[in-house]
């Protein structure tokens, strides 16, 4: 098994040594950055089960009521919880707020469950909105299909299934349509969905979105790890699981950079992303009104240890999800053409706001501001409005009150 030891040494050294750590592509921070390098070399393992169960089946039944309340992700973390059976596995959906309020659907990122957007959801409900959140397949309390790639087709289907489960009409005549908000990976998912179903939406809001990350942001070592069939998938699943279970690394000491105009890709590395997650954890988060002490970091750690499908879902999303510009640019361009045509024809059906609202963090080391603004403006044919927070990638889960007010102003 010498080859196995060599593979482990090579992969871990690529991440651990600062002098050899290449710029890792990432969307939600720590585990995203590391996972991209590893998950990109998955081979074709055939799972034994078509659906990975969620902790609702594997863990929750064995817990007492007190233990359930003490979980980093309680079952009743938000109001209006329901579990929706589908051919792809059960989906956990939360929906609450005034039934006659404007409707808002959220799509979260690659590692965190819907908990990460709870503060923003509560803030919008306070302002009279009806909100719906759901856990992506393999996250939170959603099950996960093990025999399908987690790509924009699967995610689009999941959005439609979540909408169809509501006792209210979210898409029919008189529904008022809904605003779609996507964060990080969820931003890439939301943009792809909007490019196919613009008539269902009243507006599109993207928070630090994936989907247009440049191929040039991937370093040489990561490109090597992109090679298919280089390592057995079972090895990679074990390595990624071990790495995620180990938790975040210690943040690197901040150094003054005399070259402020250095290439953006030099800023996208694993440790920088990890530091951003730690900075989010150090700020006050009230993501659940019922459980005000919950944090995204604790919830992610709990998922890694207790959700049987999380690691596989995470890795599949890395490899197949709407992340890279080279695979998603046409979806963004299609959306841009739709908005331009609507504006020229003065149409009123679907996407009533003729601009996409994109909110980014100025200090985001994952979604690089200058590159992204240029690329999104071109792809959307100028049909975009940008707003910025003096924060990193974590701002939706820490600056939610300010963000909610900005969203209300945009919608009005």
XYZ file of C-alpha atoms in Angstrom:
412
model
C 0.000 0.000 0.000
C 2.914 2.343 -0.572
C 0.960 4.177 -3.256
C -1.752 4.960 -0.706
C 0.706 6.517 1.731
C 2.265 8.536 -1.065
C -1.139 9.795 -2.186
C -2.080 10.845 1.329
C 1.261 12.588 1.817
C 0.942 14.404 -1.496
C -2.593 15.640 -0.864
C -2.071 16.717 2.730
C 1.250 18.395 1.966
C -0.342 20.393 -0.833
C -2.649 21.986 1.710
C -0.480 22.111 4.809
C 2.671 23.780 3.452
C 2.248 27.532 2.919
C 5.056 27.629 0.386
C 3.358 25.063 -1.843
C -0.301 25.841 -1.227
C -1.780 26.949 -4.570
C -4.803 29.188 -4.913
C -7.801 27.013 -4.172
C -11.213 27.720 -5.686
C -13.767 28.207 -2.949
C -17.315 29.447 -2.457
C -18.258 29.265 1.205
C -14.935 29.280 2.950
C -12.747 26.723 4.605
C -14.044 23.357 3.538
C -15.022 24.659 0.119
C -11.479 25.773 -0.665
C -9.892 22.517 0.425
C -12.650 20.333 -0.950
C -12.352 21.653 -4.503
C -8.834 20.353 -4.864
C -9.760 16.927 -3.560
C -13.245 16.461 -4.938
C -12.290 17.303 -8.496
C -10.605 13.942 -8.957
C -13.510 11.716 -8.034
C -13.746 8.474 -9.937
C -16.927 6.563 -10.715
C -17.738 4.785 -7.447
C -21.144 3.094 -7.479
C -22.963 3.755 -4.199
C -24.807 0.904 -2.559
C -27.855 3.064 -1.821
C -29.684 5.392 -4.167
C -30.517 7.784 -1.333
C -28.370 8.744 1.628
C -30.653 9.137 4.674
C -30.588 12.284 6.774
C -30.026 12.470 10.545
C -33.814 12.401 10.892
C -33.552 8.648 10.315
C -30.047 7.816 11.520
C -29.705 9.940 14.668
C -32.806 11.810 15.844
C -34.916 8.746 16.821
C -32.300 7.715 19.398
C -32.189 11.097 21.168
C -34.169 12.320 24.142
C -36.156 15.552 23.914
C -33.439 17.378 25.868
C -30.715 16.068 23.556
C -32.701 17.160 20.502
C -32.978 20.683 21.911
C -29.222 20.775 22.544
C -28.234 19.910 18.974
C -26.161 22.430 16.953
C -29.006 22.142 14.438
C -32.302 21.441 16.246
C -35.091 19.844 14.250
C -37.370 22.824 14.959
C -34.709 25.449 14.275
C -37.209 27.530 12.241
C -40.995 27.802 12.202
C -43.041 26.005 9.547
C -40.831 22.939 9.196
C -41.948 20.144 6.862
C -40.302 17.140 5.264
C -41.209 16.680 1.619
C -40.917 13.147 0.194
C -39.514 13.098 -3.365
C -37.963 10.523 -5.719
C -34.576 12.063 -4.828
C -35.006 11.732 -1.079
C -36.830 13.784 1.523
C -36.326 17.570 1.487
C -36.469 19.671 4.657
C -38.376 22.914 4.005
C -39.166 25.840 6.332
C -41.843 28.413 5.524
C -43.282 31.176 7.675
C -44.337 34.805 7.680
C -47.546 36.602 6.681
C -49.479 34.541 4.135
C -50.330 37.665 2.146
C -46.796 39.076 2.272
C -44.409 39.278 -0.699
C -42.701 35.892 -1.116
C -38.957 35.259 -0.846
C -37.168 31.945 -1.488
C -33.610 31.392 -0.194
C -30.905 29.038 -1.494
C -27.920 28.558 0.816
C -24.267 27.682 0.160
C -22.310 24.484 -0.235
C -21.372 23.669 3.360
C -23.836 25.452 5.613
C -27.473 24.339 5.817
C -30.296 26.879 5.520
C -29.424 28.003 9.063
C -26.856 30.411 7.597
C -29.630 32.552 6.096
C -31.902 32.414 9.131
C -31.014 35.869 10.416
C -31.881 37.432 7.061
C -35.089 35.402 6.784
C -36.263 36.504 10.235
C -35.409 40.124 9.414
C -37.552 40.012 6.269
C -40.455 38.378 8.105
C -40.272 41.256 10.592
C -40.774 43.537 7.582
C -43.863 41.692 6.364
C -42.444 39.099 3.959
C -43.306 35.435 3.547
C -40.106 33.347 3.422
C -39.176 29.816 2.410
C -35.853 28.095 3.068
C -34.830 24.524 2.338
C -31.751 22.399 2.944
C -29.940 21.415 -0.236
C -29.644 17.673 -0.775
C -27.180 16.203 1.724
C -27.261 19.192 4.068
C -29.192 19.827 7.255
C -32.153 17.469 7.350
C -32.483 16.815 3.612
C -31.606 13.401 2.266
C -29.388 13.068 -0.792
C -29.485 11.026 -4.000
C -26.242 9.088 -4.226
C -26.531 8.117 -7.880
C -26.971 11.587 -9.430
C -24.555 14.501 -9.879
C -25.308 17.597 -7.840
C -25.524 19.936 -10.806
C -27.833 22.768 -11.807
C -30.395 20.286 -13.159
C -30.751 18.552 -9.794
C -30.794 21.838 -7.879
C -33.394 23.346 -10.245
C -35.583 20.299 -9.680
C -35.174 20.652 -5.925
C -36.292 24.294 -6.037
C -39.426 23.343 -7.979
C -40.173 20.505 -5.546
C -39.821 22.826 -2.559
C -42.132 25.392 -4.154
C -44.725 22.741 -5.019
C -44.836 21.593 -1.383
C -46.236 24.887 -0.116
C -49.892 25.204 0.897
C -49.743 28.639 -0.773
C -49.315 29.390 -4.457
C -45.795 30.597 -5.207
C -45.948 30.425 -9.004
C -49.577 30.455 -10.146
C -51.849 33.266 -11.274
C -52.322 35.791 -8.514
C -49.314 34.510 -6.560
C -47.382 37.711 -7.144
C -44.417 35.535 -8.073
C -41.442 35.401 -5.704
C -38.028 36.928 -5.157
C -35.160 34.459 -5.323
C -32.106 34.997 -3.110
C -29.013 32.809 -3.555
C -25.903 32.876 -1.393
C -22.487 31.593 -2.515
C -23.103 28.267 -4.293
C -26.789 29.134 -3.934
C -26.085 32.257 -5.986
C -24.850 30.135 -8.866
C -27.909 27.908 -8.484
C -30.255 30.918 -8.407
C -28.720 32.501 -11.515
C -29.050 29.228 -13.441
C -32.660 28.819 -12.287
C -33.536 32.387 -13.286
C -32.077 31.880 -16.754
C -34.573 29.043 -17.332
C -37.621 30.263 -15.374
C -37.559 34.084 -15.377
C -41.360 34.219 -15.631
C -41.659 32.738 -12.122
C -39.633 35.501 -10.473
C -40.321 39.040 -9.395
C -36.635 39.690 -8.667
C -33.251 37.988 -8.376
C -30.770 38.763 -5.596
C -27.312 37.155 -5.498
C -25.167 37.327 -2.357
C -21.435 36.701 -2.910
C -22.463 34.299 -5.682
C -20.576 31.505 -7.345
C -21.014 30.875 -11.054
C -18.452 33.221 -12.581
C -15.246 32.204 -10.807
C -12.441 32.406 -13.349
C -10.501 29.356 -14.384
C -7.326 31.408 -13.890
C -8.010 31.387 -10.145
C -7.090 27.726 -10.022
C -3.434 27.087 -9.201
C -1.086 24.567 -10.770
C -1.401 22.025 -7.965
C -5.165 22.266 -8.060
C -5.079 21.720 -11.816
C -3.078 18.574 -11.207
C -5.664 17.398 -8.721
C -8.365 18.082 -11.310
C -7.048 15.127 -13.310
C -9.695 12.424 -13.330
C -8.992 8.943 -12.019
C -5.724 10.059 -10.456
C -6.782 8.667 -7.068
C -9.502 6.181 -6.068
C -12.725 7.887 -5.027
C -12.915 5.931 -1.780
C -9.562 7.436 -0.796
C -10.741 10.943 -1.615
C -14.006 10.523 0.283
C -12.027 9.414 3.325
C -9.532 12.266 3.020
C -12.189 14.942 2.559
C -14.214 13.535 5.453
C -11.130 13.496 7.676
C -10.238 17.038 6.686
C -13.738 18.357 7.305
C -13.992 16.583 10.655
C -10.703 18.156 11.731
C -12.342 21.585 11.674
C -10.820 24.902 10.592
C -7.114 25.594 10.712
C -5.740 28.411 12.808
C -5.866 31.712 10.940
C -2.628 32.858 9.406
C -0.973 35.962 10.805
C -1.921 39.011 8.813
C 0.921 40.448 6.757
C 1.175 43.803 5.117
C 1.015 43.404 1.366
C 3.100 46.058 -0.405
C 1.566 45.030 -3.731
C -2.072 45.879 -3.264
C -2.674 45.342 -6.968
C -1.340 41.778 -6.968
C -3.272 39.262 -9.088
C -6.568 38.348 -7.448
C -5.937 34.639 -7.640
C -3.084 34.972 -5.135
C -5.702 35.841 -2.485
C -7.761 32.702 -2.950
C -6.134 30.038 -0.835
C -7.378 27.602 1.757
C -6.145 29.434 4.826
C -7.600 32.794 3.751
C -10.988 31.172 3.328
C -10.694 29.439 6.695
C -9.856 32.758 8.332
C -13.065 34.217 6.945
C -15.153 31.456 8.476
C -13.472 32.073 11.819
C -14.170 35.785 11.559
C -17.847 35.005 10.995
C -17.912 32.822 14.093
C -16.402 35.614 16.191
C -19.297 37.955 15.385
C -22.720 37.890 16.971
C -25.141 35.738 15.026
C -28.805 35.243 15.874
C -29.752 32.899 13.083
C -32.642 31.226 14.881
C -35.031 33.109 17.157
C -35.933 29.855 18.907
C -32.255 28.984 19.511
C -30.280 32.260 19.551
C -26.933 30.674 20.421
C -26.555 28.556 17.274
C -23.599 29.158 14.936
C -22.893 28.142 11.361
C -19.535 26.592 12.259
C -21.076 24.287 14.847
C -23.830 23.295 12.421
C -21.336 22.447 9.677
C -19.237 20.383 12.075
C -22.352 18.523 13.193
C -23.283 17.792 9.575
C -19.876 16.329 8.821
C -20.112 13.956 11.747
C -23.789 13.006 11.576
C -25.155 13.351 8.037
C -24.314 10.168 6.075
C -24.626 11.982 2.733
C -22.900 15.263 3.519
C -19.362 14.512 2.361
C -20.508 12.911 -0.897
C -22.977 15.744 -1.560
C -20.314 18.322 -0.810
C -17.836 16.684 -3.168
C -20.380 16.202 -5.945
C -21.435 19.850 -5.706
C -17.798 20.896 -5.970
C -17.280 18.938 -9.118
C -20.638 19.408 -10.841
C -22.284 22.460 -9.277
C -22.732 25.892 -10.908
C -19.437 27.345 -9.763
C -16.964 27.995 -12.584
C -17.284 30.616 -15.309
C -16.207 28.124 -17.948
C -19.368 26.065 -17.368
C -21.817 28.758 -16.242
C -21.078 31.756 -18.452
C -23.761 30.856 -20.988
C -26.439 30.701 -18.271
C -25.492 34.182 -17.109
C -25.427 35.474 -20.691
C -28.856 33.933 -21.334
C -30.172 35.734 -18.271
C -28.610 38.978 -19.490
C -30.296 38.630 -22.885
C -33.656 37.974 -21.221
C -33.358 41.137 -19.136
C -32.302 43.218 -22.141
C -35.213 41.915 -24.221
C -37.658 42.629 -21.398
C -36.388 46.170 -21.106
C -36.582 46.774 -24.856
C -40.095 45.355 -25.119
C -41.197 46.880 -21.809
C -42.549 43.530 -20.683
C -44.043 43.229 -17.216
C -44.305 39.446 -16.796
C -41.565 37.844 -14.718
C -38.474 39.527 -13.219
C -40.262 42.823 -12.823
C -37.020 44.367 -11.637
C -35.032 44.790 -14.835
C -31.757 44.498 -12.945
C -30.235 41.706 -10.891
C -29.114 42.868 -7.456
C -25.692 41.502 -6.503
C -24.282 42.131 -3.035
C -20.633 41.357 -2.284
C -18.101 41.771 0.499
C -15.239 44.144 -0.236
C -12.838 41.922 1.706
C -14.101 38.634 0.285
C -11.108 36.433 -0.552
C -13.361 33.951 -2.301
C -15.468 36.053 -4.671
C -12.923 38.619 -5.855
C -14.706 41.949 -6.149
C -13.023 43.586 -9.154
C -12.948 40.462 -11.301
C -16.502 39.525 -10.453
C -17.957 42.997 -11.073
C -16.370 43.108 -14.528
C -17.447 39.595 -15.462
C -21.016 39.875 -14.132
C -21.565 43.269 -15.777
C -20.481 41.899 -19.153
C -22.420 38.632 -18.863
C -25.652 40.355 -17.750
C -25.316 43.073 -20.409
C -25.226 45.765 -17.749
C -28.564 44.679 -16.263
C -27.135 44.532 -12.760
C -26.931 46.678 -9.656
C -24.096 46.169 -7.161
C -23.957 46.893 -3.469
C -21.034 46.222 -1.155
C -20.387 45.515 2.500
C -17.107 46.216 4.258
C -16.923 42.554 5.156
C -15.842 39.178 3.871
C -17.739 36.242 2.429
C -19.696 35.733 5.649
C -21.735 38.970 5.617
C -25.200 37.404 4.974
C -25.009 35.589 8.310
C -23.638 38.541 10.309
C -24.977 41.741 8.686
C -28.496 40.503 8.049
C -30.407 43.486 9.470
C -28.560 45.957 7.238
C -28.880 43.592 4.307
C -32.616 43.164 4.845
C -33.111 46.925 4.791
C -31.137 47.205 1.546
C -33.257 44.473 -0.024
C -36.505 46.184 0.965
C -35.256 49.443 -0.551
C -34.321 47.644 -3.772
C -37.705 45.926 -4.041
C -39.579 49.164 -3.410
